[in-house]
PDB file of C-alpha atoms in Angstrom:
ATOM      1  CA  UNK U   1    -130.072  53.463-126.358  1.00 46.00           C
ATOM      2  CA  UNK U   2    -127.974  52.146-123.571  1.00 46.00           C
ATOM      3  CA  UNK U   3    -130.542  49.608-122.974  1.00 45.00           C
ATOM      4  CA  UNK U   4    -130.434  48.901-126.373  1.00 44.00           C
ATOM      5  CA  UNK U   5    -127.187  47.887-126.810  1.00 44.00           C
ATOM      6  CA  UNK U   6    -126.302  46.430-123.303  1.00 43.00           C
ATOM      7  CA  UNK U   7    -129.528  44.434-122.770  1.00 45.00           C
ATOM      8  CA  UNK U   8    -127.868  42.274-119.790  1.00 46.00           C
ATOM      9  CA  UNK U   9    -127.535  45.568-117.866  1.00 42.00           C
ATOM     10  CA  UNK U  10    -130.998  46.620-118.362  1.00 43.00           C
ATOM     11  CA  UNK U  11    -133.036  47.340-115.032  1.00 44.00           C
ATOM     12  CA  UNK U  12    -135.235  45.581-116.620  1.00 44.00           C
ATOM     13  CA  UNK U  13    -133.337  42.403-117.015  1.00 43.00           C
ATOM     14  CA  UNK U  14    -131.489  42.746-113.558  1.00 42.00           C
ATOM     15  CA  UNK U  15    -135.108  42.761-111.715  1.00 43.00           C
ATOM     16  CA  UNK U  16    -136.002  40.078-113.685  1.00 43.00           C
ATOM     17  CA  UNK U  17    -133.246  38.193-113.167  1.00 44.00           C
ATOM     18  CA  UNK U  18    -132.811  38.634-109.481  1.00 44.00           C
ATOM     19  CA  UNK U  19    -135.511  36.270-108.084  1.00 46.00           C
ATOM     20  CA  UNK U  20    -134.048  32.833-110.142  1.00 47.00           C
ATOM     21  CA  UNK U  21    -130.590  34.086-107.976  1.00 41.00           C
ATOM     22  CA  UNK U  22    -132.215  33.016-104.737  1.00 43.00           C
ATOM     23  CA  UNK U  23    -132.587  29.401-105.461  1.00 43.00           C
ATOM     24  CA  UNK U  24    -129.404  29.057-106.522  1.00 40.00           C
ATOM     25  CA  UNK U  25    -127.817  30.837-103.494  1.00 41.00           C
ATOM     26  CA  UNK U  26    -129.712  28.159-101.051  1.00 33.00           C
ATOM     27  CA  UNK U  27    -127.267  25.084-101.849  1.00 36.00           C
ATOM     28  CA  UNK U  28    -124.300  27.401-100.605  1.00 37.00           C
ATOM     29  CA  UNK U  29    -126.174  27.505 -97.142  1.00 34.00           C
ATOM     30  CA  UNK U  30    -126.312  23.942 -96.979  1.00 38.00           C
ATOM     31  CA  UNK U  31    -122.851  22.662 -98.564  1.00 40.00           C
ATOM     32  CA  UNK U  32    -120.512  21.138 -96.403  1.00 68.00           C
ATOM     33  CA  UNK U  33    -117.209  20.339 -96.965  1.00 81.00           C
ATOM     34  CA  UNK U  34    -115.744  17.187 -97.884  1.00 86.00           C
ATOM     35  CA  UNK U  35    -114.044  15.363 -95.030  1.00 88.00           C
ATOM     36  CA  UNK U  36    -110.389  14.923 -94.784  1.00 88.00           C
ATOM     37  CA  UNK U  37    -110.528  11.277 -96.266  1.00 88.00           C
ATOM     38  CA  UNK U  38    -112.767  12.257 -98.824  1.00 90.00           C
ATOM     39  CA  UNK U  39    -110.667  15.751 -99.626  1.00 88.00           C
ATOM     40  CA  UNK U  40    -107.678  12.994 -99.656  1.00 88.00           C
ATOM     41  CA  UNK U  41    -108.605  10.887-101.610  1.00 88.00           C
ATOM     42  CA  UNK U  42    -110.254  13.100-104.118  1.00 88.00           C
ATOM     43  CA  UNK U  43    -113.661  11.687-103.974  1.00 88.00           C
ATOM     44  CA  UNK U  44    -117.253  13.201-103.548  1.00 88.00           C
ATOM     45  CA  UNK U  45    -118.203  13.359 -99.983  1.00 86.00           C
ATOM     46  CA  UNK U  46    -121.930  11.983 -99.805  1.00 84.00           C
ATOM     47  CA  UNK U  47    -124.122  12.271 -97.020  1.00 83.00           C
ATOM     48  CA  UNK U  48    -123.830   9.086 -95.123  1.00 85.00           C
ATOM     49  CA  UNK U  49    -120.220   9.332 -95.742  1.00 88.00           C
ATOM     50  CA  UNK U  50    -118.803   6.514 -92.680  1.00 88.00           C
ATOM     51  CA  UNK U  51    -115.442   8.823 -92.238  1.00 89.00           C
ATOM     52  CA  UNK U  52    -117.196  12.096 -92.420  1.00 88.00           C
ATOM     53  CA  UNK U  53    -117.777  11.770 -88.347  1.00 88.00           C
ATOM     54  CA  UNK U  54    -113.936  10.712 -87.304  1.00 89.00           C
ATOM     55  CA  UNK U  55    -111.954  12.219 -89.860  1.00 90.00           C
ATOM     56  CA  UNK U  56    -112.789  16.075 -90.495  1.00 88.00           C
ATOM     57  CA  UNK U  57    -111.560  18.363 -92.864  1.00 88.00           C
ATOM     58  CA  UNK U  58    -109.547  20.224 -90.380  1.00 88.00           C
ATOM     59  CA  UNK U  59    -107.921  17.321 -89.312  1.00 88.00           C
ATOM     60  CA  UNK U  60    -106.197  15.886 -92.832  1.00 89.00           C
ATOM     61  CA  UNK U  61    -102.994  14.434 -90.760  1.00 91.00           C
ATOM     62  CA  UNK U  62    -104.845  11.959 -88.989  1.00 91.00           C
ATOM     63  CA  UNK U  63    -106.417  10.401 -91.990  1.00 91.00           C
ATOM     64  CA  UNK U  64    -102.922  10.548 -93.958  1.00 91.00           C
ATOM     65  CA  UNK U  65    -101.037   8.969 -91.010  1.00 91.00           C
ATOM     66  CA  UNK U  66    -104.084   5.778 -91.013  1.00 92.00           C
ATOM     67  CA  UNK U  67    -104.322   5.810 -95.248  1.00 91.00           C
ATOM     68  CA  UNK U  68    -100.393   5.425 -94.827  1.00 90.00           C
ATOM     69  CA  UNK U  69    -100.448   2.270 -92.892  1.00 91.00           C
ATOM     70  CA  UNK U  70    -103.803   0.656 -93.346  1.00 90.00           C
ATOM     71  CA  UNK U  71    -105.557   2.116 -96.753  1.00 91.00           C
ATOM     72  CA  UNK U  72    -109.002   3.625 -96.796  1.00 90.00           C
ATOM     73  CA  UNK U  73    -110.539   0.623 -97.844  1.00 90.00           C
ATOM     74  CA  UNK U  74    -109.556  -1.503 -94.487  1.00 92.00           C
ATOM     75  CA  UNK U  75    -110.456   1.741 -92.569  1.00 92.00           C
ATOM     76  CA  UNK U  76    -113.464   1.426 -93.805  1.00 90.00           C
ATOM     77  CA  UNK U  77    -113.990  -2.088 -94.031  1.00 92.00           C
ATOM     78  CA  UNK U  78    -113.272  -1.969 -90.304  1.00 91.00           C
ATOM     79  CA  UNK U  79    -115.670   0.633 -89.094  1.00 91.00           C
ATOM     80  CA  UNK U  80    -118.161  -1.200 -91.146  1.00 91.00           C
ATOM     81  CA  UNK U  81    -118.120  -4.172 -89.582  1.00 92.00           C
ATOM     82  CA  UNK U  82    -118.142  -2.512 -86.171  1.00 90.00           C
ATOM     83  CA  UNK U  83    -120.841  -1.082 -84.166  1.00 91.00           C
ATOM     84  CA  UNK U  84    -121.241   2.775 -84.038  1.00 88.00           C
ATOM     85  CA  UNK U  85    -120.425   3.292 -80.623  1.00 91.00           C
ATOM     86  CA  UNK U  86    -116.744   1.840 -80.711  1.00 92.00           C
ATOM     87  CA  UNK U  87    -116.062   3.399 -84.066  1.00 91.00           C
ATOM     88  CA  UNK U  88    -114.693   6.194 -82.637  1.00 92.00           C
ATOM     89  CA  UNK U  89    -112.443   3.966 -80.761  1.00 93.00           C
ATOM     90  CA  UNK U  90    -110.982   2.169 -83.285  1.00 92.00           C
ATOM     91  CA  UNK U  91    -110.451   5.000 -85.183  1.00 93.00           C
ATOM     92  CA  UNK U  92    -108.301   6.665 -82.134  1.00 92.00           C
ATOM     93  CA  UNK U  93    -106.596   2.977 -81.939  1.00 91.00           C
ATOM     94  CA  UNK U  94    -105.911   3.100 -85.892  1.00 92.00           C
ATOM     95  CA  UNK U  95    -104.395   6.358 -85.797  1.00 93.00           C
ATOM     96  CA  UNK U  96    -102.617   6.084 -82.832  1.00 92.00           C
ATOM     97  CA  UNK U  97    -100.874   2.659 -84.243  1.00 92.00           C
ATOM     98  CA  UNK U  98     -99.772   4.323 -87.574  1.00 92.00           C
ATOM     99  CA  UNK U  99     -97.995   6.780 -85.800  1.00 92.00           C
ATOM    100  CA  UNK U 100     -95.823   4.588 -83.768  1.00 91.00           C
ATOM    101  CA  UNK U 101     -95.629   2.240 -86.662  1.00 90.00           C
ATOM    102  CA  UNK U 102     -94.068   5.038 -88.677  1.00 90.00           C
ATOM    103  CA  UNK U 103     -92.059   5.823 -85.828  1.00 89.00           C
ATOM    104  CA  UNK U 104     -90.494   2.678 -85.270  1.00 88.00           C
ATOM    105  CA  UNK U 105     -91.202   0.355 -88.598  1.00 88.00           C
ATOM    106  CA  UNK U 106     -90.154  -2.429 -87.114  1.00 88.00           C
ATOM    107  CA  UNK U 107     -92.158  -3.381 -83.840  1.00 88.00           C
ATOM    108  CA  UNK U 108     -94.823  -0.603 -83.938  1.00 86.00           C
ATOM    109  CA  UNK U 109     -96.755  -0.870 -80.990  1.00 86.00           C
ATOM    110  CA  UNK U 110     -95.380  -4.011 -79.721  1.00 88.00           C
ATOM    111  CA  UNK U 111     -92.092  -1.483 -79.240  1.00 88.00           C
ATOM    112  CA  UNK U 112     -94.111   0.689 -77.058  1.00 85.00           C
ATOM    113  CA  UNK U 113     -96.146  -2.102 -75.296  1.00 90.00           C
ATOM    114  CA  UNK U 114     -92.385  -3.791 -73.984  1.00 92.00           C
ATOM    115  CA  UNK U 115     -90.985  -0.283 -72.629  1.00 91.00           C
ATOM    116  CA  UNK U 116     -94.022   0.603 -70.770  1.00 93.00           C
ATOM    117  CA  UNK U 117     -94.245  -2.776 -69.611  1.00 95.00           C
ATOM    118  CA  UNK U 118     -90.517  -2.679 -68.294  1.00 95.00           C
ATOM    119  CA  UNK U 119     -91.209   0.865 -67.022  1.00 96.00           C
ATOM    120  CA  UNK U 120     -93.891  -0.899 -64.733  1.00 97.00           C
ATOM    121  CA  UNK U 121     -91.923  -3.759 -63.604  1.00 96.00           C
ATOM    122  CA  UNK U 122     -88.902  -1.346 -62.441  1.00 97.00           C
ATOM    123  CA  UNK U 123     -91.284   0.894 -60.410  1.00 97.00           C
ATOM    124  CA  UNK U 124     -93.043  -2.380 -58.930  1.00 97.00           C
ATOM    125  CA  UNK U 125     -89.038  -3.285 -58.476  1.00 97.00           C
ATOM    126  CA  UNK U 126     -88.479   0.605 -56.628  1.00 97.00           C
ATOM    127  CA  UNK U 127     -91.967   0.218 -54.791  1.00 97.00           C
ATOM    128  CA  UNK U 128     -90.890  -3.059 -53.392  1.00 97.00           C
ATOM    129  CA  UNK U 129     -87.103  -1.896 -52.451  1.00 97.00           C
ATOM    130  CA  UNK U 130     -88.984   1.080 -50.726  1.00 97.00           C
ATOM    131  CA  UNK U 131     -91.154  -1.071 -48.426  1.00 97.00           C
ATOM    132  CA  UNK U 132     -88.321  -3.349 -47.662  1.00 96.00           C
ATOM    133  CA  UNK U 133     -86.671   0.015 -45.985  1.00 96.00           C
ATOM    134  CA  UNK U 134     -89.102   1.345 -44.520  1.00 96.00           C
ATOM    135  CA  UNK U 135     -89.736  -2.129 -43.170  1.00 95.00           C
ATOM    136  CA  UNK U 136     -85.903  -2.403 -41.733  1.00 95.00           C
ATOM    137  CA  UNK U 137     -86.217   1.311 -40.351  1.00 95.00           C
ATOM    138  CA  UNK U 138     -89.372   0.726 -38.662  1.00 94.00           C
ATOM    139  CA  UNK U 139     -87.965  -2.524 -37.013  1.00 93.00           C
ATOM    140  CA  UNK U 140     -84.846  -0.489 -36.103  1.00 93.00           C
ATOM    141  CA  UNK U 141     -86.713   2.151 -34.619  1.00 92.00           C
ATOM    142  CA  UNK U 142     -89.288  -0.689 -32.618  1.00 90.00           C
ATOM    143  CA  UNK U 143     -85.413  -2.446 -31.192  1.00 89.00           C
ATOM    144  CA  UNK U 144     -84.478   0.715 -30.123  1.00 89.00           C
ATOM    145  CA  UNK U 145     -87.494   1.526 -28.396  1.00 87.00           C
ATOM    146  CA  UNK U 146     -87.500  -2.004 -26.808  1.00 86.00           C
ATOM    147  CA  UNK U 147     -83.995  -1.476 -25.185  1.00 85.00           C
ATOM    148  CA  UNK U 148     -84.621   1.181 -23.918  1.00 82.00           C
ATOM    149  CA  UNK U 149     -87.544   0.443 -21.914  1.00 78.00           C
ATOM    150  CA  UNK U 150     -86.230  -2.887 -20.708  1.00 79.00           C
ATOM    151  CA  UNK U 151     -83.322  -0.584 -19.190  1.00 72.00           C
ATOM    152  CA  UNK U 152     -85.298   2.240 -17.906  1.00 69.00           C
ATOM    153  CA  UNK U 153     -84.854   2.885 -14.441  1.00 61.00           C
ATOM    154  CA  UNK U 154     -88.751   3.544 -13.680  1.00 59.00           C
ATOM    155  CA  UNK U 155     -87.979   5.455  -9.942  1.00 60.00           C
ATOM    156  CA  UNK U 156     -86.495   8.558 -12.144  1.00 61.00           C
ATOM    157  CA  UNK U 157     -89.503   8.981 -14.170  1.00 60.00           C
ATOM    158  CA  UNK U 158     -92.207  11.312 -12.835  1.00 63.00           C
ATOM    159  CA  UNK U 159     -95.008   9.252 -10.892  1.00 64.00           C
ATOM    160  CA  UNK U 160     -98.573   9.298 -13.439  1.00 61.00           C
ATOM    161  CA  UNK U 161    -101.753   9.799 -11.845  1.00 62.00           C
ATOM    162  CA  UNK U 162    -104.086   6.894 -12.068  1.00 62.00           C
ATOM    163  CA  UNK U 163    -106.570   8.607 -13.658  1.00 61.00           C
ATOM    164  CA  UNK U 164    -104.599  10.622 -16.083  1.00 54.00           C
ATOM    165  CA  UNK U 165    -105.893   9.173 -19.790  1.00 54.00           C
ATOM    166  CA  UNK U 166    -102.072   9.884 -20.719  1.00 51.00           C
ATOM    167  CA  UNK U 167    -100.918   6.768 -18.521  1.00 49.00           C
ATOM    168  CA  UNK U 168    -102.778   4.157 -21.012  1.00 51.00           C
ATOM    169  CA  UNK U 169    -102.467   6.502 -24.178  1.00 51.00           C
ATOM    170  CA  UNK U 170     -98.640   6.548 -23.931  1.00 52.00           C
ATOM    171  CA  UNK U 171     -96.335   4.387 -21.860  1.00 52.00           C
ATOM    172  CA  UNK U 172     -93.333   5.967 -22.786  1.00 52.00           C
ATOM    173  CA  UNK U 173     -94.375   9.255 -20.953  1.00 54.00           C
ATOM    174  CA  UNK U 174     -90.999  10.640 -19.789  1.00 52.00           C
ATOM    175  CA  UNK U 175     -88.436   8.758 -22.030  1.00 50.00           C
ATOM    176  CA  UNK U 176     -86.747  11.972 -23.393  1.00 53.00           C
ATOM    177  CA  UNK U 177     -86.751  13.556 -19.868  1.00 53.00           C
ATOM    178  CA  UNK U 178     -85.168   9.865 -18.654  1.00 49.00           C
ATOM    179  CA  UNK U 179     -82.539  10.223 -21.983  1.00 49.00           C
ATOM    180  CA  UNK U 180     -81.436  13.523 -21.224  1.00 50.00           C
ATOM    181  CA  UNK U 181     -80.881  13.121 -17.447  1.00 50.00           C
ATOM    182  CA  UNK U 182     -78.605   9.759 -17.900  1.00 49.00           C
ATOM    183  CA  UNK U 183     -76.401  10.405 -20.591  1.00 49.00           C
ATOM    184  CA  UNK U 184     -73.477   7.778 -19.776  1.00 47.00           C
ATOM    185  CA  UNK U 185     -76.512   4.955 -20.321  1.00 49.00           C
ATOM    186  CA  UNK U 186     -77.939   6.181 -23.698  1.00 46.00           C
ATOM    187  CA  UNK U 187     -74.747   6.909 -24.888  1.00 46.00           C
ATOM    188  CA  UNK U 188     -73.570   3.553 -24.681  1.00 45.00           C
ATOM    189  CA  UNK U 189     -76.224   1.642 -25.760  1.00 48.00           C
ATOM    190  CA  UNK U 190     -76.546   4.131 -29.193  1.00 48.00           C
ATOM    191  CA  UNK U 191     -73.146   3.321 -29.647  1.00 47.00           C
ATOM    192  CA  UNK U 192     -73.116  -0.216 -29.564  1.00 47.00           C
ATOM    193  CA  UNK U 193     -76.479   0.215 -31.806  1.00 49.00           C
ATOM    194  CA  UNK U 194     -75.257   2.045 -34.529  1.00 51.00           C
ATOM    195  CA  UNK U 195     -71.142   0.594 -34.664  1.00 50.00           C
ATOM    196  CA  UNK U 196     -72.587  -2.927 -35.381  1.00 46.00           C
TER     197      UNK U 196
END
């Protein structure tokens, strides 16, 4: 009686009905979801969609940030008339240029472009300054060095042997030992070096 009156309920009609189920379960397999421009802009998502690949659904900012500035029909007016392999490119470029231009309405990227570009020229300014000491300190240092040797008394220093590879590797072998035993000469001459 129960089968009677319920007849959708019916083991009957529930073995029946379960084989037309599994065709109709396949298209959930194989649905994807729309893309973020698509999901945007409220469209269906076909197959050869051209911002499926650079704009997915779990990225909707990017596509709002590039609809804001360019619209989705230069976006995709662009990537059609470019080759695939520097769409992604000019996607990244597009995205990255509506963020600065909604940063900073008025020069955009130009705005960015000028600071890094006076960023670089005071480093290049700071490299250069840098050199130019280290230039003066190494020509200090190589005055120095010349003074002292020109008024080196070579009879104190410590006779080299002839054969001693130190004799041609250094020839100012014994120039703290000579510093250290006449203290009247190198005091004077650092004074005179470093007072003018």
């Amino acid at each position: 009686m129960e089968s009677s009156l319920y007849p959708h309920f019916s083991s009957t009609s529930s073995s029946s009905s379960s084989p037309p189920l599994a065709p109709a379960q396949t298209p959930k397999t194989s649905y994807q979801s729309p893309c973020a421009a698509c999901k945007i802009l409220r469209r269906r998502c076909a197959n050869q969609c051209i911002l499926a690949p650079y704009f997915p659904p779990t990225e909707p900012l990017k596509f709002t940030t590039a609809h804001h500035v360019f619209g989705a029909s230069n976006i995709i007016k662009s990537l059609q008339e470019l080759p695939e392999s520097q769409r992604a490119d000019a996607v990244s470029s597009m995205v990255y240029e509506a963020n600065v231009r909604i940063r900073d309405p008025v020069y955009g990227c130009a705005g960015a472009i000028c600071y890094l570009q006076k960023e670089v020229g005071d480093l290049q300014a700071q490299l250069a300054r840098c050199r130019a000491q280290l230039l003066a300190v190494e020509t200090q240092h190589a005055q120095i060095l010349a003074l002292f040797y020109k008024d080196m008394d070579f009879s104190s220093l410590p006779p080299l042997p002839i054969n001693s590879p130190s004799a041609a590797l250094s020839p100012f072998e014994g120039l703290d030992d000579f510093l250290l035993d006449d203290n009247s000469h190198g005091t004077i001459r650092e004074e005179t070096l470093w007072t003018s």
